[in-house]
Short mmCIF file of C-alpha atoms in Angstrom, two decimals:
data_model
loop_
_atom_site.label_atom_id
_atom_site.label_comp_id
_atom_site.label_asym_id
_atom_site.label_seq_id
_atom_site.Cartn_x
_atom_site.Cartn_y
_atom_site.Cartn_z
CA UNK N 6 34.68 -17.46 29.58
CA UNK N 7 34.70 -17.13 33.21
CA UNK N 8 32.59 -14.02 35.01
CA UNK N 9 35.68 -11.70 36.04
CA UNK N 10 34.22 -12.08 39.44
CA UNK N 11 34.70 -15.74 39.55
CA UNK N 12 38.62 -15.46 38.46
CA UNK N 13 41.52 -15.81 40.70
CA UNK N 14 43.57 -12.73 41.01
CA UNK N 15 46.56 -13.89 38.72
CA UNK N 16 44.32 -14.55 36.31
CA UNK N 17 42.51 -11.60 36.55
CA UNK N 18 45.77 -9.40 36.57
CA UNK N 19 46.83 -11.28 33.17
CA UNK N 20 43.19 -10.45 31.72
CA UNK N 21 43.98 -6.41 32.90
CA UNK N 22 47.59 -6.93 31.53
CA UNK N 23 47.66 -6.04 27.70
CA UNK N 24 51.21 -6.14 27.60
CA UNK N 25 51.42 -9.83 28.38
CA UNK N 26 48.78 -10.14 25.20
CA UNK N 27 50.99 -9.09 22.40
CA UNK N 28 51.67 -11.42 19.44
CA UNK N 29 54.86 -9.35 18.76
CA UNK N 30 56.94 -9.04 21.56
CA UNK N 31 57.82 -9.66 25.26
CA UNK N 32 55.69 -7.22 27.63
CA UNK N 33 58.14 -5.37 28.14
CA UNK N 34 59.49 -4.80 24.30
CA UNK N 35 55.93 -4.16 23.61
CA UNK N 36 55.59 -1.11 25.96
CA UNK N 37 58.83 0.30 25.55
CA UNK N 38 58.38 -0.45 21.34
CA UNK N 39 55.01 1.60 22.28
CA UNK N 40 56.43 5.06 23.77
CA UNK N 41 59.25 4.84 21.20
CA UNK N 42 56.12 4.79 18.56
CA UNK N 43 54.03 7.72 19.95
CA UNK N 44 57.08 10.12 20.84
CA UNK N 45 58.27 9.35 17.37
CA UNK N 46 54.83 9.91 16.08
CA UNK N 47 54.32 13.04 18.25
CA UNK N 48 57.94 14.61 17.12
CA UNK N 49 56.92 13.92 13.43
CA UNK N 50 53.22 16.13 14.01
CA UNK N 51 55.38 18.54 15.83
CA UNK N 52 57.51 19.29 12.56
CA UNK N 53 54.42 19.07 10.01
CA UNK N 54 52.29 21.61 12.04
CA UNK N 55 51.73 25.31 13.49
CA UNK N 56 51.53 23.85 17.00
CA UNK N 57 50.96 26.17 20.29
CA UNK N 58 51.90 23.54 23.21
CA UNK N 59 50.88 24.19 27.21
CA UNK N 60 47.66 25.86 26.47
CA UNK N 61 46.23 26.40 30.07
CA UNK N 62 42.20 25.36 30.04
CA UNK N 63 41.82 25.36 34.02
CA UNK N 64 44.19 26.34 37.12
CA UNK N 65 46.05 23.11 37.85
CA UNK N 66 49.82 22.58 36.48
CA UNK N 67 49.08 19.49 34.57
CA UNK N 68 45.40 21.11 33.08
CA UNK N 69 47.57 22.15 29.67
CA UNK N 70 46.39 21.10 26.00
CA UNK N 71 48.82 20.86 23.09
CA UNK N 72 47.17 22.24 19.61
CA UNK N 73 48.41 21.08 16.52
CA UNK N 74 47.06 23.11 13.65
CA UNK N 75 46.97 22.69 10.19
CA UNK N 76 47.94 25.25 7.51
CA UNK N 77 45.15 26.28 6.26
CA UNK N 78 42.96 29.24 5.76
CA UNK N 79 39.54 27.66 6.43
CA UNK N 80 37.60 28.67 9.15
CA UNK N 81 35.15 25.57 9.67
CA UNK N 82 37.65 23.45 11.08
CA UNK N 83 37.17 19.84 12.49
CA UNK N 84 38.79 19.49 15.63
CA UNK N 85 39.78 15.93 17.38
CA UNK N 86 40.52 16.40 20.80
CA UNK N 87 42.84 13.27 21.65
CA UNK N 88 42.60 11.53 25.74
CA UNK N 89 45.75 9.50 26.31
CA UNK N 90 46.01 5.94 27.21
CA UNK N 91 48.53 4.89 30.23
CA UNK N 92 46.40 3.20 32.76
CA UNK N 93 46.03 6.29 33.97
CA UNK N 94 49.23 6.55 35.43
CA UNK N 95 51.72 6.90 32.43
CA UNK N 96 52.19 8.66 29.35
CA UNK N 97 50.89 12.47 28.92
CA UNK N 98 50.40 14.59 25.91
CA UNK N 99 53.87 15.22 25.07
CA UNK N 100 53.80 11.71 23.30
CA UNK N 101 50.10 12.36 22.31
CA UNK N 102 50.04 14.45 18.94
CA UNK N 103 50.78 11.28 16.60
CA UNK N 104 47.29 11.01 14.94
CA UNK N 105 47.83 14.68 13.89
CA UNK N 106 50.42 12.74 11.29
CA UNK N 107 48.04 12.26 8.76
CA UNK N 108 44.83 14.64 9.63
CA UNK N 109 47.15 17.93 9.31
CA UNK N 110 46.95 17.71 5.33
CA UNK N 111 43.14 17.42 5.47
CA UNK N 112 43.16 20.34 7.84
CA UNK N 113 42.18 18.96 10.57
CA UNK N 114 43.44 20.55 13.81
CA UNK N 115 44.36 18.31 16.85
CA UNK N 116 43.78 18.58 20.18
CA UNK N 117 46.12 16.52 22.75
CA UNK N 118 44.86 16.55 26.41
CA UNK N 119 47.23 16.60 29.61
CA UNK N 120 45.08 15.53 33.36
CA UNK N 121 46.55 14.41 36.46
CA UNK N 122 47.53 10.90 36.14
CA UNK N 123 48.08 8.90 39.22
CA UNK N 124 48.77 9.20 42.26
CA UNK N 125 48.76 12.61 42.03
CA UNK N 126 45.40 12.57 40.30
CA UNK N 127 42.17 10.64 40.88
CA UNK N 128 39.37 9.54 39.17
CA UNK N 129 37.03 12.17 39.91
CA UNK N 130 39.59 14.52 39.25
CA UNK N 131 40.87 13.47 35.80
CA UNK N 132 37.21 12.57 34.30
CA UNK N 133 36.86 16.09 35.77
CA UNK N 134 39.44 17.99 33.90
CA UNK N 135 38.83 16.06 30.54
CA UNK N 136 35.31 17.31 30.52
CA UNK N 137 36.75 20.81 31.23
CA UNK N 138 39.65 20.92 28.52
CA UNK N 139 36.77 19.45 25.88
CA UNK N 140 34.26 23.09 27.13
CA UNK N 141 37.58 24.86 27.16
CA UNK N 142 38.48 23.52 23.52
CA UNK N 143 35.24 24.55 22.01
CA UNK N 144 35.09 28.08 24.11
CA UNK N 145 38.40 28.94 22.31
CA UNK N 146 37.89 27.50 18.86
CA UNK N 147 34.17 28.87 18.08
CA UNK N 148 34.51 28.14 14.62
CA UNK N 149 34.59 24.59 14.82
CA UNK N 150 32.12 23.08 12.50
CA UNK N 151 33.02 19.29 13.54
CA UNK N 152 34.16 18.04 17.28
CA UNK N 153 35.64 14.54 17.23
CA UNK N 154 37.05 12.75 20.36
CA UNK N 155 39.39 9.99 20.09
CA UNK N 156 40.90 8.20 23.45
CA UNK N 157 42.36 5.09 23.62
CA UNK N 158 42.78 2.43 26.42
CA UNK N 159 42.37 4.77 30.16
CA UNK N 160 41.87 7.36 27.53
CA UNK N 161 38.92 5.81 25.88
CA UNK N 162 37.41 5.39 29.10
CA UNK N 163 38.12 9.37 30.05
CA UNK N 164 36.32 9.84 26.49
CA UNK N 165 33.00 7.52 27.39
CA UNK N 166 33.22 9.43 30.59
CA UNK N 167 33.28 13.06 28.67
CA UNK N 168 30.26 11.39 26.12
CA UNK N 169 28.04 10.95 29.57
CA UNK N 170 28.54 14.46 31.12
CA UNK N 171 25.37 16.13 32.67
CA UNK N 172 26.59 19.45 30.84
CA UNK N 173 24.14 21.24 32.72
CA UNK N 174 26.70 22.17 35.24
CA UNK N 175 28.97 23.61 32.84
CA UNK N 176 28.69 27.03 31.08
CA UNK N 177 28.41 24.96 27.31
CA UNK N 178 27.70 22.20 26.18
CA UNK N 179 29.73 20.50 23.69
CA UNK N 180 28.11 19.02 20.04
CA UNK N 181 30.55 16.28 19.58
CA UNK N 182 29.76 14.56 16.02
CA UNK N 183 31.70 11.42 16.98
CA UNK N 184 34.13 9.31 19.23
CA UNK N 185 36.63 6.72 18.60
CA UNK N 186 36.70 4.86 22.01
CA UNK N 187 40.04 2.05 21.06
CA UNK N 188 40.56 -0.63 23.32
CA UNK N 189 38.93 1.08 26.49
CA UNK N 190 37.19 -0.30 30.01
CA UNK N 191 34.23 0.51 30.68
CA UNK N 192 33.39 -0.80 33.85
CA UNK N 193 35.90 -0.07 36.39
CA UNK N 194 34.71 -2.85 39.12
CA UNK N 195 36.91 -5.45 37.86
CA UNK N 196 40.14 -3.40 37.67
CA UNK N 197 39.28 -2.84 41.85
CA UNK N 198 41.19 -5.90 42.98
CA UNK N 199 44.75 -5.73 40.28
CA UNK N 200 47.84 -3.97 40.56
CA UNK N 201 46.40 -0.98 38.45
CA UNK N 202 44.70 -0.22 41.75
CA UNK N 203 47.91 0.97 43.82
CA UNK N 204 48.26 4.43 42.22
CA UNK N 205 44.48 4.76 41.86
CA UNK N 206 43.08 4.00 46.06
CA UNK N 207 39.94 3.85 44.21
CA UNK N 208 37.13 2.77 45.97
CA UNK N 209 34.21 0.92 44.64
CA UNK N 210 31.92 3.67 45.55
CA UNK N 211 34.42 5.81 43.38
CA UNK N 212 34.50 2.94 40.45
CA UNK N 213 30.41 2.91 40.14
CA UNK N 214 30.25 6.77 39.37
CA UNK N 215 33.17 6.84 37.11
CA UNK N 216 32.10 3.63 34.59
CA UNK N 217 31.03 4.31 31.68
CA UNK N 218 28.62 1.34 31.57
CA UNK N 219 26.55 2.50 34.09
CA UNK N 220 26.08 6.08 32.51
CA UNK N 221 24.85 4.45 29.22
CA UNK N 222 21.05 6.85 30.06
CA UNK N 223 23.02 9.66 30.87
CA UNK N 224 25.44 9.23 27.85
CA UNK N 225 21.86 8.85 25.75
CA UNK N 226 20.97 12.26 26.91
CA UNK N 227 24.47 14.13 26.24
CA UNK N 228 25.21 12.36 23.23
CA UNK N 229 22.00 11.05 21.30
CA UNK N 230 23.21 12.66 17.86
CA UNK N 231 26.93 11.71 18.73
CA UNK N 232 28.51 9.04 16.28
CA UNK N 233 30.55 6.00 18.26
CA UNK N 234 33.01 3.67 17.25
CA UNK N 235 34.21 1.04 19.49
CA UNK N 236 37.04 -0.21 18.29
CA UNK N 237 39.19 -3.20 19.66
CA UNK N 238 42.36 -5.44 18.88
CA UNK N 239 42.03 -8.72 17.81
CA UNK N 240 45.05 -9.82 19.90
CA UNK N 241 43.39 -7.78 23.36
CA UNK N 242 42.81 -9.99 26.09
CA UNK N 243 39.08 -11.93 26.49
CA UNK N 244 38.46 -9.41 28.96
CA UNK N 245 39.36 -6.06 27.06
CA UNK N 246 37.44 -7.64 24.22
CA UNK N 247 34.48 -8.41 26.04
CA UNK N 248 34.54 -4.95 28.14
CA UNK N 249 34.15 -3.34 24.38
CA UNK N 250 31.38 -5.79 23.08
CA UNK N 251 29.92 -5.28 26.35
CA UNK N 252 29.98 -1.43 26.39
CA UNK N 253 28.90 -1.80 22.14
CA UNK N 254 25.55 -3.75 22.91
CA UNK N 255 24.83 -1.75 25.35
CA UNK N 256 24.89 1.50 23.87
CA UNK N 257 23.18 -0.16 20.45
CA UNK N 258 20.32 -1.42 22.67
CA UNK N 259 19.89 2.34 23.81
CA UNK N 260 19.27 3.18 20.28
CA UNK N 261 22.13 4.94 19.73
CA UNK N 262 24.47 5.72 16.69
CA UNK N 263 27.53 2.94 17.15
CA UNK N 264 29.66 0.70 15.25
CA UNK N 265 31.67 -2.27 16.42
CA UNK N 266 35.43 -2.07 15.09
CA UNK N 267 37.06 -5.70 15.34
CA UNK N 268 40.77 -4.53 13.81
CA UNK N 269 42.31 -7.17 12.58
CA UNK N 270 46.15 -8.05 13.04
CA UNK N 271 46.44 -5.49 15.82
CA UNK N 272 47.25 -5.50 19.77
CA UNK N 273 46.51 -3.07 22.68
CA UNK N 274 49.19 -0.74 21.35
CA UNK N 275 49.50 -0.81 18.03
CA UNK N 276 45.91 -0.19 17.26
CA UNK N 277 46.50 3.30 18.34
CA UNK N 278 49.89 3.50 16.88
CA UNK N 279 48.98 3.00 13.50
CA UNK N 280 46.96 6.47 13.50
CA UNK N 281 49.74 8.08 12.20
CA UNK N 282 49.14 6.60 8.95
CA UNK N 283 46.95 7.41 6.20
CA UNK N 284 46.33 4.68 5.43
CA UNK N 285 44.90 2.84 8.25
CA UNK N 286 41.71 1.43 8.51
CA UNK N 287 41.12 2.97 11.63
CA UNK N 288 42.52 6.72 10.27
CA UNK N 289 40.40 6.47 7.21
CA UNK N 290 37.07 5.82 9.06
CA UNK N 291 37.69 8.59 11.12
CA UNK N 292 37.99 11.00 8.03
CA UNK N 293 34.90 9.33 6.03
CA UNK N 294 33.15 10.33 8.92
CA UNK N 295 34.41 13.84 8.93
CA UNK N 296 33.38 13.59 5.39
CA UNK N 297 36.98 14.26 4.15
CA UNK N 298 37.41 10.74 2.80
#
């Protein structure tokens, strides 16, 4: 496959496009089919658990978690903090507590995370407050005996980017047990020159600092004992796919703890949809490695 640097720009918007990559639908059905999924999916947590929504964990309007708790008694919880997808410049956490679906009856309690999507947030700023709502998270819930952090698409970049945190300027620092990064980038160089750049004004200085796959030592530091899955859709474009295998090898050839998830039968969006079942190859991983299988 052509080097993304090598591509013309229509074909390099179509490879950063993963609506125009679905097997099911037009890209437009597919997104709209997609929001109708995770509000549905969010309304349905709502009703299953104790929830406490807005939770302020800095001073910004939009730096609010939503907290979906399980009925239970227990006081070694495992706690998934969930980092929305959107490009970051859609969705938010009101359509983010769908994976709480099926992890409520295992007692697990569910974090979802609002930031400052664009244009009124940048990419400083949001990897910023994601790192702060994960040390706010833990500060309020000390009896936490497992942290998990699941972010798909923009939001499984924002979770790489929380993984490779020097936490040394930060009054904690986070154990997370594992991540489930679905259908993220990793390196942010090739989005520079697409559409997704208009609400961003990112500049490559600004791209460098905030890719993951140049903070793979850093990530090794923060995260050594930290169990990763990179997951990704069989129907995501070449380059999606190949940011993922990219980001995989890397972070195997650092010796870390990772698995490569190749989901079968899925798409960009539907490989994050299909948390809110049970059943899902993708939900039970995710509790066999919380040991709750």
């Amino acid at each position: 496959m052509t080097h993304w640097t090598k591509m013309e720009r229509d074909e390099l918007e179509r490879q950063y496009s993963p609506s125009r990559w679905s097997h099911r639908m037009s890209a437009d059905d597919v997104i709209k089919a997609h929001v109708k999924a995770l509000k549905e999916g969010t309304e349905q947590a709502r009703d299953l658990a104790q929830t406490l929504l807005n939770v302020p964990y800095g001073e910004g309007d939009g730096e609010k978690l939503d907290v979906y708790i399980p009925k239970t008694n227990s006081l070694d919880v495992h706690l998934v903090v969930y980092l929305h997808g959107g490009y970051w410049q859609f969705l938010s956490k009101e359509e983010s507590g769908f994976m709480a679906v099926p992890l409520i009856d295992k007692g697990v309690v569910v974090v979802a995370v609002g930031y400052d999507i664009a244009p009124k947030g940048n990419m400083d700023l949001m990897v910023s407050q994601v790192r702060r709502s994960v040390v706010s998270v833990v500060q309020q819930y000390s009896h936490i005996s497992g942290l998990y952090l699941c972010g798909h698409s923009a939001g499984a970049h924002l979770a790489a980017m929380v993984l490779s945190t020097d936490w040394s300027q930060y009054s904690i620092t986070p154990q997370i047990k594992g991540a489930f990064l679905v259908s993220g980038i990793y390196d942010l160089l090739p989005i520079l020159s697409t559409y997704v750049m208009e609400p961003l004004k990112m500049t490559e200085e600004v791209a460098v600092r905030n890719s993951p796959s140049k903070l793979v030592p850093q990530l090794k530091l923060s995260s050594s004992s930290c169990q990763i899955v990179v997951a990704v859709a069989e129907n995501d474009s070449p380059e999606f796919r190949k940011q993922s295998e990219e980001y995989y090898k890397a972070l195997e050839e650092s010796g870390l703890s990772v698995t490569m998830e190749d989901v079968a039968n899925t798409d960009h969006f539907n490989i994050i949809e299909q948390l809110v079942d049970g059943e899902y190859h993708l939900t039970k991983l995710l509790l066999k490695m919380m040991g709750k299988n």
